[in-house]
Coordinates of C-alpha atoms in Angstrom, one line a residue:
M1 CA 0.0 0.0 0.0
R2 CA 2.9 2.3 0.5
N3 CA 3.5 2.5 -3.3
T4 CA -0.3 3.3 -3.9
P5 CA -1.0 7.1 -4.6
L6 CA -3.0 8.7 -1.8
K7 CA -5.7 9.6 -4.2
A8 CA -6.4 5.9 -4.9
L9 CA -6.3 5.1 -1.2
L10 CA -9.0 7.5 -0.5
A11 CA -11.2 6.7 -3.7
G12 CA -13.6 4.5 -1.7
V13 CA -13.9 7.0 1.1
T14 CA -14.7 9.9 -1.3
L15 CA -18.0 8.1 -2.3
L16 CA -19.2 8.0 1.4
V17 CA -18.2 11.3 2.8
S18 CA -18.4 15.0 2.0
P19 CA -15.5 17.0 0.6
A20 CA -15.6 19.0 3.9
A21 CA -14.9 15.8 5.8
L22 CA -12.2 14.7 3.5
A23 CA -10.4 17.9 4.2
G24 CA -9.5 16.5 7.6
T25 CA -7.3 13.8 6.0
S26 CA -5.0 16.2 4.1
T27 CA -2.6 16.4 7.1
S28 CA -3.3 13.3 9.1
V29 CA -3.1 10.6 6.3
P30 CA 0.3 11.9 4.9
T31 CA 1.7 12.0 8.4
F32 CA 0.5 8.6 9.3
E33 CA 2.0 7.1 6.1
A34 CA 5.3 8.8 6.6
R35 CA 5.5 7.5 10.2
I36 CA 4.7 4.0 9.1
T37 CA 7.3 4.1 6.3
S38 CA 9.8 5.2 8.9
A39 CA 8.8 2.3 11.2
R40 CA 9.3 -0.1 8.4
A41 CA 12.8 1.1 7.8
S42 CA 15.6 -1.4 8.7
T43 CA 17.1 1.2 11.1
S44 CA 14.0 1.7 13.1
P45 CA 13.6 0.0 16.5
G46 CA 11.6 -2.9 15.2
G47 CA 13.6 -3.2 12.0
T48 CA 11.4 -3.8 9.1
S49 CA 8.5 -4.8 11.4
V50 CA 6.1 -2.2 12.8
L51 CA 6.0 -2.3 16.6
R52 CA 3.1 -1.4 18.8
A53 CA 4.9 1.8 20.0
E54 CA 5.5 2.8 16.4
M55 CA 1.9 2.2 15.6
I56 CA 0.8 4.4 18.4
S57 CA 3.0 7.1 17.3
A58 CA 1.7 6.9 13.6
L59 CA -1.9 6.9 14.8
E60 CA -1.4 9.9 16.9
A61 CA -1.4 11.8 13.6
F62 CA -5.2 11.5 13.5
R63 CA -5.5 13.3 16.8
S64 CA -2.8 15.9 16.6
D65 CA -4.1 17.7 13.5
D66 CA -7.5 18.8 14.9
S67 CA -8.0 16.6 18.1
T68 CA -10.8 14.7 16.3
V69 CA -10.8 11.4 14.3
D70 CA -13.6 12.0 11.8
T71 CA -15.6 9.7 9.6
A72 CA -13.1 10.0 6.6
E73 CA -10.2 9.2 8.8
H74 CA -12.0 6.3 10.4
Q75 CA -12.9 4.9 7.0
Y76 CA -9.3 5.4 5.7
L77 CA -8.0 3.3 8.6
G78 CA -10.6 0.7 7.7
T79 CA -8.8 0.3 4.3
K80 CA -5.6 -0.4 6.2
L81 CA -7.1 -3.0 8.3
S82 CA -8.5 -4.8 5.3
S83 CA -5.3 -4.6 3.3
S84 CA -3.1 -7.8 3.6
T85 CA -0.3 -5.8 1.9
F86 CA -0.4 -3.1 4.6
L87 CA -0.6 -5.6 7.5
T88 CA 2.4 -7.5 6.3
G89 CA 5.2 -6.7 8.8
I90 CA 2.8 -5.3 11.4
T91 CA 3.4 -7.2 14.6
G92 CA 0.4 -8.8 16.5
P93 CA 0.4 -6.1 19.3
A94 CA 0.6 -3.2 16.7
K95 CA -2.3 -4.7 14.7
K96 CA -4.3 -5.1 18.0
Y97 CA -3.7 -1.4 18.8
L98 CA -4.7 -0.4 15.3
Q99 CA -7.9 -2.4 15.5
D100 CA -8.7 -1.0 19.0
F101 CA -8.0 2.6 17.9
Y102 CA -10.2 2.1 14.8
E103 CA -13.1 0.8 16.9
L104 CA -12.7 3.4 19.6
E105 CA -12.4 6.3 17.2
D106 CA -15.3 5.4 14.9
G107 CA -16.0 8.9 13.8
A108 CA -19.2 9.3 15.8
S109 CA -20.0 12.9 16.7
T110 CA -22.9 12.3 19.2
P111 CA -22.5 10.3 22.3
A112 CA -24.6 7.2 23.0
P113 CA -26.9 7.5 26.1
L114 CA -24.8 5.8 28.7
A115 CA -26.7 5.6 32.0
S116 CA -23.7 5.6 34.4
T117 CA -24.5 5.2 38.1
A118 CA -22.2 5.3 41.1
V119 CA -21.0 2.0 42.6
T120 CA -21.7 2.4 46.3
T121 CA -20.0 -0.9 47.4
P122 CA -16.6 0.2 49.0
A123 CA -13.7 -0.4 46.6
A124 CA -11.8 -2.2 49.3
Q125 CA -14.6 -4.8 49.4
L126 CA -14.7 -5.1 45.5
Y127 CA -10.9 -5.5 45.4
G128 CA -10.7 -7.8 48.5
A129 CA -8.0 -5.6 49.9
S130 CA -7.7 -2.1 51.4
G131 CA -5.1 0.5 50.9
P132 CA -4.4 3.8 49.0
L133 CA -5.6 2.4 45.6
A134 CA -9.0 1.3 47.1
S135 CA -9.2 4.7 49.0
T136 CA -8.8 6.8 45.9
S137 CA -11.0 4.7 43.6
V138 CA -14.3 6.3 42.4
I139 CA -16.3 3.8 40.5
R140 CA -19.3 4.2 38.1
E141 CA -20.9 1.7 35.7
G142 CA -23.9 1.4 33.4
A143 CA -25.2 0.4 30.1
I144 CA -26.3 1.9 26.8
P145 CA -29.8 0.8 25.8
S146 CA -30.0 -1.8 23.1
G147 CA -30.0 -0.2 19.6
Q148 CA -29.0 3.2 20.9
G149 CA -25.3 3.1 20.1
V150 CA -22.1 1.7 21.5
A151 CA -19.2 2.8 23.7
N152 CA -16.7 4.9 21.6
Q153 CA -14.5 7.9 22.2
V154 CA -17.3 10.4 22.1
T155 CA -19.4 8.3 24.5
L156 CA -16.6 7.7 27.0
T157 CA -15.4 11.3 27.0
A158 CA -18.9 12.6 27.4
T159 CA -19.4 10.3 30.4
Y160 CA -16.3 11.5 32.0
D161 CA -17.3 15.2 31.5
T162 CA -20.7 14.5 32.9
Y163 CA -19.8 12.6 36.0
F164 CA -16.1 13.1 36.8
N165 CA -15.1 16.5 35.5
D166 CA -15.4 19.2 38.2
G167 CA -15.6 21.9 35.6
Y168 CA -11.9 22.8 35.7
D169 CA -10.4 19.8 34.0
D170 CA -8.2 19.9 30.8
P171 CA -9.9 18.1 27.9
V172 CA -9.3 14.3 28.1
Y173 CA -9.3 11.5 25.4
F174 CA -9.3 7.8 26.0
E175 CA -6.8 5.5 24.4
P176 CA -6.5 1.6 24.2
I177 CA -4.4 0.0 26.9
S178 CA -3.1 -3.5 27.1
L179 CA -3.6 -5.8 30.1
R180 CA 0.1 -5.5 30.8
E181 CA 0.1 -1.7 30.7
L182 CA -3.1 -1.7 32.9
T183 CA -1.3 -3.9 35.5
L184 CA 1.8 -1.5 35.5
M185 CA -0.5 1.6 35.7
L186 CA -2.4 0.2 38.8
K187 CA 1.0 -0.3 40.5
Q188 CA 1.9 3.4 40.2
G189 CA 1.5 5.6 43.3
V190 CA -1.8 7.3 44.0
E191 CA -2.8 9.9 46.5
G192 CA -2.0 8.4 49.8
G193 CA 0.9 6.1 48.8
T194 CA 1.9 3.0 46.8
P195 CA -0.9 0.4 46.1
T196 CA -0.3 -3.0 47.7
A197 CA 0.1 -6.1 45.5
D198 CA -3.3 -7.4 46.8
E199 CA -5.0 -4.1 45.9
V200 CA -3.6 -4.3 42.3
D201 CA -4.5 -7.9 41.8
G202 CA -8.1 -7.2 43.1
A203 CA -8.6 -4.0 41.0
L204 CA -7.2 -5.8 37.9
A205 CA -9.8 -8.6 38.4
F206 CA -12.6 -6.3 39.1
I207 CA -11.9 -4.0 36.1
T208 CA -11.3 -6.8 33.5
D209 CA -14.4 -8.7 34.7
I210 CA -16.3 -6.4 32.4
S211 CA -14.1 -6.5 29.3
R212 CA -13.4 -10.3 29.7
N213 CA -12.2 -11.8 26.4
S214 CA -12.9 -8.7 24.4
S215 CA -9.9 -6.9 26.0
R216 CA -11.7 -3.6 25.5
L217 CA -9.7 -1.6 28.0
Y218 CA -9.0 2.2 27.8
V219 CA -7.4 4.9 29.9
A220 CA -7.5 8.7 29.9
Y221 CA -5.2 11.1 32.0
W222 CA -6.8 14.1 33.5
H223 CA -5.7 17.3 35.1
S224 CA -7.9 19.6 37.1
W225 CA -6.8 23.1 37.8
G226 CA -9.3 23.7 40.7
S227 CA -11.5 26.7 41.0
S228 CA -8.8 29.3 40.7
G229 CA -5.7 27.3 39.4
G230 CA -4.2 27.2 42.8
P231 CA -5.4 25.0 45.8
G232 CA -7.5 22.2 44.6
E233 CA -5.4 21.3 41.7
S234 CA -5.2 17.5 41.1
A235 CA -4.4 14.9 38.5
G236 CA -5.0 11.2 37.8
R237 CA -6.2 8.7 35.4
I238 CA -9.4 7.0 34.6
V239 CA -9.8 3.4 33.3
A240 CA -12.8 2.3 31.3
A241 CA -13.6 -1.4 30.7
V242 CA -16.1 -2.2 28.0
S243 CA -18.1 -5.3 27.5
S244 CA -17.9 -7.4 24.3
D245 CA -21.1 -5.9 22.9
R246 CA -19.8 -2.4 23.6
R247 CA -22.8 -1.5 25.7
F248 CA -21.8 -1.9 29.3
V249 CA -19.1 0.4 30.7
R250 CA -17.3 0.3 34.1
M251 CA -15.2 3.3 35.0
V252 CA -12.6 3.5 37.8
N253 CA -11.2 6.9 38.5
L254 CA -7.9 7.2 40.4
T255 CA -6.4 10.4 41.8
S256 CA -2.6 10.5 41.4
W257 CA -2.1 13.6 43.5
A258 CA -4.0 16.5 44.9
E259 CA -3.2 19.8 46.6

């Protein structure tokens, strides 16, 4: 696919989206192609293979141009996932990230009606262990009614803004996270100290119980400036686990530090 002109790559997309939407690909697609080409170079970290980290960097082109992955960009990525030529040399973890990104960033502009409610059972009870991780965990979960959409980027960010954003947060976006990355993230320090091994194991089991074999796990990093940018400033991360039908979502919000 690298030797195919960009015009030909987008031919199928042009029939399905407006010229205005296609304008969004004028920067992101060439940048993505250039980064993939660099990743395939023998001198790159993965040699001629494309590693997961290289795929993440390449896909960032679709956010960095205008902070939005639109319909045209989503459909363009679909042509890559369906191309055996493009997928040659893409490692398994890199392909998984591309698939997860493609699904999460589906080009939707309206969030699905996710009815998220607070989980009142103490996190220490849910995790089977107490400590700083359980103490800082704020948990919500809920489902999208059948036939009214699926969990995607716009739905997850809208849910965050509705239930977790105190009104002074920087904009957030979710990104796919692997089970290994989630485990490492849960081990990181939180407000109050370093999580215990039992907390991490319990939280991991609780979170992944929703995603199960689908491995639909996402994370967003947030920063709140407080009411005046002074006292009240805090930061953290929020994990979203999505069911295999993409309708049920469990979110666990963790505060890393607070003033």
